[in-house]
PDB file of C-alpha atoms in Angstrom:
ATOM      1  CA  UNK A  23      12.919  24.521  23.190  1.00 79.00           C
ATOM      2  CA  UNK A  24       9.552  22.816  24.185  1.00 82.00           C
ATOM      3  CA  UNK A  25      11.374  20.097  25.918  1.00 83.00           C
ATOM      4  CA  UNK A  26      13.572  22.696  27.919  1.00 83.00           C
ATOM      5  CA  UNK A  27      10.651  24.398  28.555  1.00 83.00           C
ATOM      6  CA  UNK A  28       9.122  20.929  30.025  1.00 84.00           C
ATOM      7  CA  UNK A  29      11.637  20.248  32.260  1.00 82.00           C
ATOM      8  CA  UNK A  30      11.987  23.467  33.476  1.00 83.00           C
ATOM      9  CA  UNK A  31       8.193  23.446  34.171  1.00 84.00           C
ATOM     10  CA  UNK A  32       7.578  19.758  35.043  1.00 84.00           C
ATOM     11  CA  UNK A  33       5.056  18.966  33.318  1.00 87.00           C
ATOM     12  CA  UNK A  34       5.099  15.979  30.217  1.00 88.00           C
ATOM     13  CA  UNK A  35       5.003  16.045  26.930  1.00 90.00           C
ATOM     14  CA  UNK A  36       2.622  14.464  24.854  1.00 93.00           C
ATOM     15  CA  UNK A  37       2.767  13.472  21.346  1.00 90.00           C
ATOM     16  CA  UNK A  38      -0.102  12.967  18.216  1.00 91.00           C
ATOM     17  CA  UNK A  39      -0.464  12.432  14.550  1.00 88.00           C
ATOM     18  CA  UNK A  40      -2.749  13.916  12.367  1.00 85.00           C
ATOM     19  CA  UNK A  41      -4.326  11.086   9.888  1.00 84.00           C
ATOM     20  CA  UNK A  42      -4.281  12.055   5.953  1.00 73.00           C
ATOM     21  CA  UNK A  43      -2.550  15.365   7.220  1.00 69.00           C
ATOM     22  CA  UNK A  44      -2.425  16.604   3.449  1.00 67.00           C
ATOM     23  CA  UNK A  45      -6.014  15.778   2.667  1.00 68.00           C
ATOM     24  CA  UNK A  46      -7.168  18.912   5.660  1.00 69.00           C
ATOM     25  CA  UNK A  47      -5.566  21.035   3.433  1.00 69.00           C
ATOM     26  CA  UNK A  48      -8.368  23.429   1.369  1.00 74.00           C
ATOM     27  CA  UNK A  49      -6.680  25.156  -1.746  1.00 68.00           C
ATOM     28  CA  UNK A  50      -6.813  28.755  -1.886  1.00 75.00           C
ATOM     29  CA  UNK A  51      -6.155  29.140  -5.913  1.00 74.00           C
ATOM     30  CA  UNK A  52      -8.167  27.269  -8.678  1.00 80.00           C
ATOM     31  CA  UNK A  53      -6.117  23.697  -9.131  1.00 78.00           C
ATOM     32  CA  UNK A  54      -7.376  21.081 -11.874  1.00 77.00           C
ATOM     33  CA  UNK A  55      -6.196  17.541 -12.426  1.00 75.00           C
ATOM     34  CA  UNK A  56      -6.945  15.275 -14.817  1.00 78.00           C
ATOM     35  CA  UNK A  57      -9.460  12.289 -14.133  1.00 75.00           C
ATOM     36  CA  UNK A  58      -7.615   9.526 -13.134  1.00 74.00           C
ATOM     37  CA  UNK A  59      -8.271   6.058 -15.024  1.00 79.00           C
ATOM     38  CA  UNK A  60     -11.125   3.992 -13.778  1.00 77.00           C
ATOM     39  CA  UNK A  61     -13.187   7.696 -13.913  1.00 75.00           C
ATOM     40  CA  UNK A  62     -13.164   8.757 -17.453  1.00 75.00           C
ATOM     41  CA  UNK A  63     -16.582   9.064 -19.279  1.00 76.00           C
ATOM     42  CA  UNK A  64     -16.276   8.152 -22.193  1.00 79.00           C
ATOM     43  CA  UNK A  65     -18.783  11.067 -23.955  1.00 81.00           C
ATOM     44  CA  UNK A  66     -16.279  13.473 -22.027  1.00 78.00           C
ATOM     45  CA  UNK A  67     -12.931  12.720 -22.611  1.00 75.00           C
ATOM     46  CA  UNK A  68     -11.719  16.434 -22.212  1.00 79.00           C
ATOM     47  CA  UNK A  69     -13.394  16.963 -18.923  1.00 80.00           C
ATOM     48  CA  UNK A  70     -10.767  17.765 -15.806  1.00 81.00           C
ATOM     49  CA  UNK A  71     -11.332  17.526 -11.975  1.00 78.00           C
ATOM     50  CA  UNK A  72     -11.372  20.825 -10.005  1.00 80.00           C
ATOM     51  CA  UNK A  73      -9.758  20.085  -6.811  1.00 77.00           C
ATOM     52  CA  UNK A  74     -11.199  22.093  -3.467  1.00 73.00           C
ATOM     53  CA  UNK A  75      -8.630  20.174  -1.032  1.00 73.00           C
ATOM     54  CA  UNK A  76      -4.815  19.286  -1.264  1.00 70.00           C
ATOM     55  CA  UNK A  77      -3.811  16.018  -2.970  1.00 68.00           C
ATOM     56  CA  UNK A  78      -0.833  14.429  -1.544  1.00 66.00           C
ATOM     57  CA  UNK A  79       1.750  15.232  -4.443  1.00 69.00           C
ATOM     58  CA  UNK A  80       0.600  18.629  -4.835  1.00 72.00           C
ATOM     59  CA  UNK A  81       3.191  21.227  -4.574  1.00 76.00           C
ATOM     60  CA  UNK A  82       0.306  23.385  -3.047  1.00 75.00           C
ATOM     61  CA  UNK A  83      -0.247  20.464  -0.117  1.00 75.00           C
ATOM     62  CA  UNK A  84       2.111  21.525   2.769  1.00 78.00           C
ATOM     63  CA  UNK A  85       1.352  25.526   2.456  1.00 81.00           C
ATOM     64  CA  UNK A  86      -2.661  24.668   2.380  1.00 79.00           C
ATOM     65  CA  UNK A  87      -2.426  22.213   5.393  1.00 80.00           C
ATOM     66  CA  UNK A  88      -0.283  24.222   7.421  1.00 86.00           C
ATOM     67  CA  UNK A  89      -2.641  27.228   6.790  1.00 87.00           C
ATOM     68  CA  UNK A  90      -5.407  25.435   7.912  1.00 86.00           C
ATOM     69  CA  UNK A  91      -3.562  24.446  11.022  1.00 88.00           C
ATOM     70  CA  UNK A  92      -2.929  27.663  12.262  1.00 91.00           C
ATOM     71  CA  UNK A  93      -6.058  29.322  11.273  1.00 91.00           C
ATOM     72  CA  UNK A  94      -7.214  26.482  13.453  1.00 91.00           C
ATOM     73  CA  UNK A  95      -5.036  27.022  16.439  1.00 93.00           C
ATOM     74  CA  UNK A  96      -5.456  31.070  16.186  1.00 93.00           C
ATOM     75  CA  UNK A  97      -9.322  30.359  16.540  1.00 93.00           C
ATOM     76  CA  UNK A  98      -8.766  28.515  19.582  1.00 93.00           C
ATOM     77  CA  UNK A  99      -6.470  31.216  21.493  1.00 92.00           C
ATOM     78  CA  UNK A 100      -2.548  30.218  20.221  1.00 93.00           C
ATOM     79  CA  UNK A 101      -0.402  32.299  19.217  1.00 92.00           C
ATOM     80  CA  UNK A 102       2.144  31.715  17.288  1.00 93.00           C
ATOM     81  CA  UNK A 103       5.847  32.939  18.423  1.00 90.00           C
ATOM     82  CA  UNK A 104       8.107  35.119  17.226  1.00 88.00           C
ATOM     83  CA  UNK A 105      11.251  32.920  17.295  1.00 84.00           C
ATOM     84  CA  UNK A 106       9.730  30.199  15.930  1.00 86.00           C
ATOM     85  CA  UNK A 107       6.585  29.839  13.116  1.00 87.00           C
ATOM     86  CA  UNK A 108       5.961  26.180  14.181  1.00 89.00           C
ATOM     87  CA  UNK A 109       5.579  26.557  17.621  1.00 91.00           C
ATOM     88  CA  UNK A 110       2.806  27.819  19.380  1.00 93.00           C
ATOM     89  CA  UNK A 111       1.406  29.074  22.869  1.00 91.00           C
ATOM     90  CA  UNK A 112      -1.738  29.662  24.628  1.00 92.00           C
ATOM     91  CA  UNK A 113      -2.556  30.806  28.206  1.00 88.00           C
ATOM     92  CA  UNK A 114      -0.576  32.967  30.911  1.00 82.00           C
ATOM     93  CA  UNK A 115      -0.108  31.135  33.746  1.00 80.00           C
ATOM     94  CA  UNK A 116       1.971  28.183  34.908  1.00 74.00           C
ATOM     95  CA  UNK A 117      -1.848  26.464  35.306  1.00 78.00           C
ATOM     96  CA  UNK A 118      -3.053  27.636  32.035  1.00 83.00           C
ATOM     97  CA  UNK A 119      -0.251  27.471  29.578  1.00 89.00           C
ATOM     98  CA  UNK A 120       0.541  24.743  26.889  1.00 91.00           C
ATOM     99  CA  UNK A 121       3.002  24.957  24.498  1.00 91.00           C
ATOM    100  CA  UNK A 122       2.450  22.847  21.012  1.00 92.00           C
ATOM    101  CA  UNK A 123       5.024  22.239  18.314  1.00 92.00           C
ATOM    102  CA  UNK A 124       4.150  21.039  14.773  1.00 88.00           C
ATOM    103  CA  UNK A 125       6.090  19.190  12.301  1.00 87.00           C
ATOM    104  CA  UNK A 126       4.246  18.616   9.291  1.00 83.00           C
ATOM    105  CA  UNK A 127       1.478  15.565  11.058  1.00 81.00           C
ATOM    106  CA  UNK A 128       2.980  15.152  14.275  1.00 87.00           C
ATOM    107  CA  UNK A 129       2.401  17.566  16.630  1.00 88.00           C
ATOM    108  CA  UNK A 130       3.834  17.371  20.507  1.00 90.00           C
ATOM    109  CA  UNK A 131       2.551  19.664  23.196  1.00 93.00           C
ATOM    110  CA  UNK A 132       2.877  20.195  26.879  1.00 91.00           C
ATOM    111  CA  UNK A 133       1.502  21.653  30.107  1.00 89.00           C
ATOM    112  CA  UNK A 134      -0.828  20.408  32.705  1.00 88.00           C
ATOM    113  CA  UNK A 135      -2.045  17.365  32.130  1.00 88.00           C
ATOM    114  CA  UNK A 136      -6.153  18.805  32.356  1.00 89.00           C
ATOM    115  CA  UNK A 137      -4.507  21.309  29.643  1.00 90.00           C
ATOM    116  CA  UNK A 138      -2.908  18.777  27.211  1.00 91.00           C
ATOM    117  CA  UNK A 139      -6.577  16.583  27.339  1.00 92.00           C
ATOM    118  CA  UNK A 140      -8.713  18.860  26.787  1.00 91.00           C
ATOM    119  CA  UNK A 141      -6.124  20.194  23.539  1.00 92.00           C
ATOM    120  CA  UNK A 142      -6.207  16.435  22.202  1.00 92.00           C
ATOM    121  CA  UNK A 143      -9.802  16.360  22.671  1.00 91.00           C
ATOM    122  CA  UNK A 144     -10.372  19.405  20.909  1.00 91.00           C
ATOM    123  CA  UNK A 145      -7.864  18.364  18.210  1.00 90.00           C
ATOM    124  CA  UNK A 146      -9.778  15.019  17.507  1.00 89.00           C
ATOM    125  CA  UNK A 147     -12.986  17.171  17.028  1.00 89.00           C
ATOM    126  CA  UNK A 148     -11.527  18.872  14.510  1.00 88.00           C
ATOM    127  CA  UNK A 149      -9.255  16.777  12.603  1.00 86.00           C
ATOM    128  CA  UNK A 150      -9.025  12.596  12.257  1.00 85.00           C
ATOM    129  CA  UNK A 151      -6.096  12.228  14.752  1.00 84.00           C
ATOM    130  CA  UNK A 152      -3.806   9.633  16.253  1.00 85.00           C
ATOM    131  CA  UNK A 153      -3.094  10.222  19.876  1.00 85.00           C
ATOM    132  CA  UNK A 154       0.492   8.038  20.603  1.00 87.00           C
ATOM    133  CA  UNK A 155       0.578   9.600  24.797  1.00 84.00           C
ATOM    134  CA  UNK A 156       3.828  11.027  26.308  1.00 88.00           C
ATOM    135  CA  UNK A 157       6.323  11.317  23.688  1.00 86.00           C
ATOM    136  CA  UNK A 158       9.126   8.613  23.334  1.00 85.00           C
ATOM    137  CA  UNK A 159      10.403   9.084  19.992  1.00 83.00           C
ATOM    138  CA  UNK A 160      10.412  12.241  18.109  1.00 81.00           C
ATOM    139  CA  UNK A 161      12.681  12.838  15.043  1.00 79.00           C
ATOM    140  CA  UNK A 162      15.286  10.286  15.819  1.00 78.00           C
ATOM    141  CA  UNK A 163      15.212  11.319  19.275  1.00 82.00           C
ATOM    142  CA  UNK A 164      14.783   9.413  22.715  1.00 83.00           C
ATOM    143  CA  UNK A 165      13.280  10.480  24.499  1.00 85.00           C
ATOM    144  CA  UNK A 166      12.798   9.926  28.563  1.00 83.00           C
ATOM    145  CA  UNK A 167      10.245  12.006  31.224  1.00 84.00           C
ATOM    146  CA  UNK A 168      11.210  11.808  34.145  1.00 84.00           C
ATOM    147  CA  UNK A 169      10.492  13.342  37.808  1.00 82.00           C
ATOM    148  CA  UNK A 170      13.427  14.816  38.076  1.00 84.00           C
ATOM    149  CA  UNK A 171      13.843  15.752  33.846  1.00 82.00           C
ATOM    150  CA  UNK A 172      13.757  14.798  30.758  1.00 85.00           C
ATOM    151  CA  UNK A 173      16.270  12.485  29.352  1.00 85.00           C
ATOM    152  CA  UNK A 174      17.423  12.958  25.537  1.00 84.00           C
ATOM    153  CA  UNK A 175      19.493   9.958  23.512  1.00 87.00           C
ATOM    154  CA  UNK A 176      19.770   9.049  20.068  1.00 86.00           C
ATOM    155  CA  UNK A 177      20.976   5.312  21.123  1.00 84.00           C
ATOM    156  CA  UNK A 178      17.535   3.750  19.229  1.00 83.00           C
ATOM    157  CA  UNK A 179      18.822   5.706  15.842  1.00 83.00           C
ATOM    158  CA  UNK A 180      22.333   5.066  16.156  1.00 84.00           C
ATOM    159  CA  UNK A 181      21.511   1.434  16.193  1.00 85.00           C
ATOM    160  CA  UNK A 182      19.583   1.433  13.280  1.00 87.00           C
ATOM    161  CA  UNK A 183      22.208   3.265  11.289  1.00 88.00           C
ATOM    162  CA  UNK A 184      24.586   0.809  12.200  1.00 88.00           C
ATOM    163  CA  UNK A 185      22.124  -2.137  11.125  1.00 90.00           C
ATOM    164  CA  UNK A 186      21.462  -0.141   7.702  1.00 91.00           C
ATOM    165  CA  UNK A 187      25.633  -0.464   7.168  1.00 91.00           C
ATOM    166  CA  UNK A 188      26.099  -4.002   8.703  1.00 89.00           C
ATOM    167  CA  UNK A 189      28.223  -2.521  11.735  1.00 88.00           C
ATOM    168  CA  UNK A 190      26.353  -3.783  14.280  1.00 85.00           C
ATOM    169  CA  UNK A 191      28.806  -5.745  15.397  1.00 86.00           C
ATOM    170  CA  UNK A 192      31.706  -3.108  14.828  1.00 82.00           C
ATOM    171  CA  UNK A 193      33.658  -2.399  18.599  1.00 78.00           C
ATOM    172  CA  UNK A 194      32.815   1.481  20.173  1.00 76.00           C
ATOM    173  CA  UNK A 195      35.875   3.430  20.592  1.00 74.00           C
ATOM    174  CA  UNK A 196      35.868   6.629  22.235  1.00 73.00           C
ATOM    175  CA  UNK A 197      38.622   8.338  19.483  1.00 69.00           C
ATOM    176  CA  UNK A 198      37.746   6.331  16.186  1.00 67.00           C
ATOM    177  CA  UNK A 199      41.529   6.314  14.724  1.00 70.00           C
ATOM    178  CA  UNK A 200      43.848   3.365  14.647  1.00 70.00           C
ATOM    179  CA  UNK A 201      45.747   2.911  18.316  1.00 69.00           C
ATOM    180  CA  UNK A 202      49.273   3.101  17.951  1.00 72.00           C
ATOM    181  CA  UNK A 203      50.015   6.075  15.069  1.00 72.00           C
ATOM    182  CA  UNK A 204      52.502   7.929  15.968  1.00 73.00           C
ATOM    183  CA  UNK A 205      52.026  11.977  15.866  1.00 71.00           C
ATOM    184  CA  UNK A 206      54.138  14.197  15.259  1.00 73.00           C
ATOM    185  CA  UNK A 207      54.378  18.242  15.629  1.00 72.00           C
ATOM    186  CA  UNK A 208      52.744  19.813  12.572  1.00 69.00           C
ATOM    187  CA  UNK A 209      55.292  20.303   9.803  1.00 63.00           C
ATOM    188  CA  UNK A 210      55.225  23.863   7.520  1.00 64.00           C
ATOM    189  CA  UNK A 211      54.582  22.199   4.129  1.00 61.00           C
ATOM    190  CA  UNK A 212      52.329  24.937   2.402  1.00 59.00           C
ATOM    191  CA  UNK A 213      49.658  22.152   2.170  1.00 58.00           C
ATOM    192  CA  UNK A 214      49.310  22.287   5.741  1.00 47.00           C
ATOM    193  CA  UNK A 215      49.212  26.020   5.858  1.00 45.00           C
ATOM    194  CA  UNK A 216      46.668  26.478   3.290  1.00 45.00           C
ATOM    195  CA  UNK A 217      44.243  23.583   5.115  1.00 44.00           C
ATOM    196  CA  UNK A 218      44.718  26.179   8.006  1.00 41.00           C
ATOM    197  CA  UNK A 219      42.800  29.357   6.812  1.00 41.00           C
TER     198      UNK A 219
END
């Protein structure tokens, strides 16, 4: 939707990463953990750590940091949509608006590019980030800004899945069945009929 939304608009996309994403997270209920080796006093053996931010591991982790995230980008002036909880919007005008998504640490946004700097640069004030410039690869995707669009392809990914099962050498065909079978009109075996419904 954001990339639609991009091309339609013309403006880029941008991508970052938020550092020890889990670790921003600041736990709502009482959580304790038990003092990991290396930090046990000997004269208090029974004593247990009260945690005040997410661990990674903690079931707790993605529902704190995500809470924090928004909180965050409410006090700033997003809001979140409607059709989508991870995406959000701020400003009215074609000048004004960006448009961020989030997915878990990385976050990609767009608008105007005085828009989308001063975002990062607020985002970096607030939380240890990783700013990676116009997006190229996002979720398996390629991913290609042009003037005239935005060009999608998951060429990159299909490569590496081919690598991971030693096919990278196996020949493309555009209908992947043997050449030369011969097929015939459907038959009415009950087999057949069942696979139907």
């Amino acid at each position: 939707m954001l990339l639609v939304y991009a091309a339609h608009k013309k403006f880029k996309v941008y991508q970052m990463d938020v550092k020890t994403t889990f670790l921003n997270g600041i736990l709502e209920e009482e959580v304790y953990i038990e003092k990991p080796e290396g930090f046990v006093d000997p004269d208090n053996r029974d004593m247990v750590c009260r945690l005040h931010k997410a661990l990674y591991g903690l079931k707790q982790a993605p529902r704190a940091w995500y809470e924090r995230l928004h909180t965050y980008l409410l006090s700033i002036g997003f809001v979140r949509t409607s059709e989508n909880n991870n995406l959000y919007m701020k400003g009215d005008t074609d000048d004004t608006i960006i448009i961020a998504k989030i997915f878990v640490d990385d976050i990609i946004f767009g608008g105007q590019d005085h828009i989308c700097k001063a975002f990062a640069d607020e985002m970096q004030k607030e939380f240890e980030m990783s700013m990676f410039g116009e997006i190229k690869f996002f979720l398996g995707l390629q991913v290609i800004q042009q003037s005239d669009g935005i060009f999608i392809t998951q060429s990159k990914y299909i490569k590496e899945v081919l690598k991971t099962f030693g096919m990278e050498d196996a020949k493309p065909v555009g209908t992947p069945m043997a050449t030369g079978s011969k097929l015939t009109k459907e038959d009415e075996t009950t087999e057949v009929n069942q696979t139907l419904y």
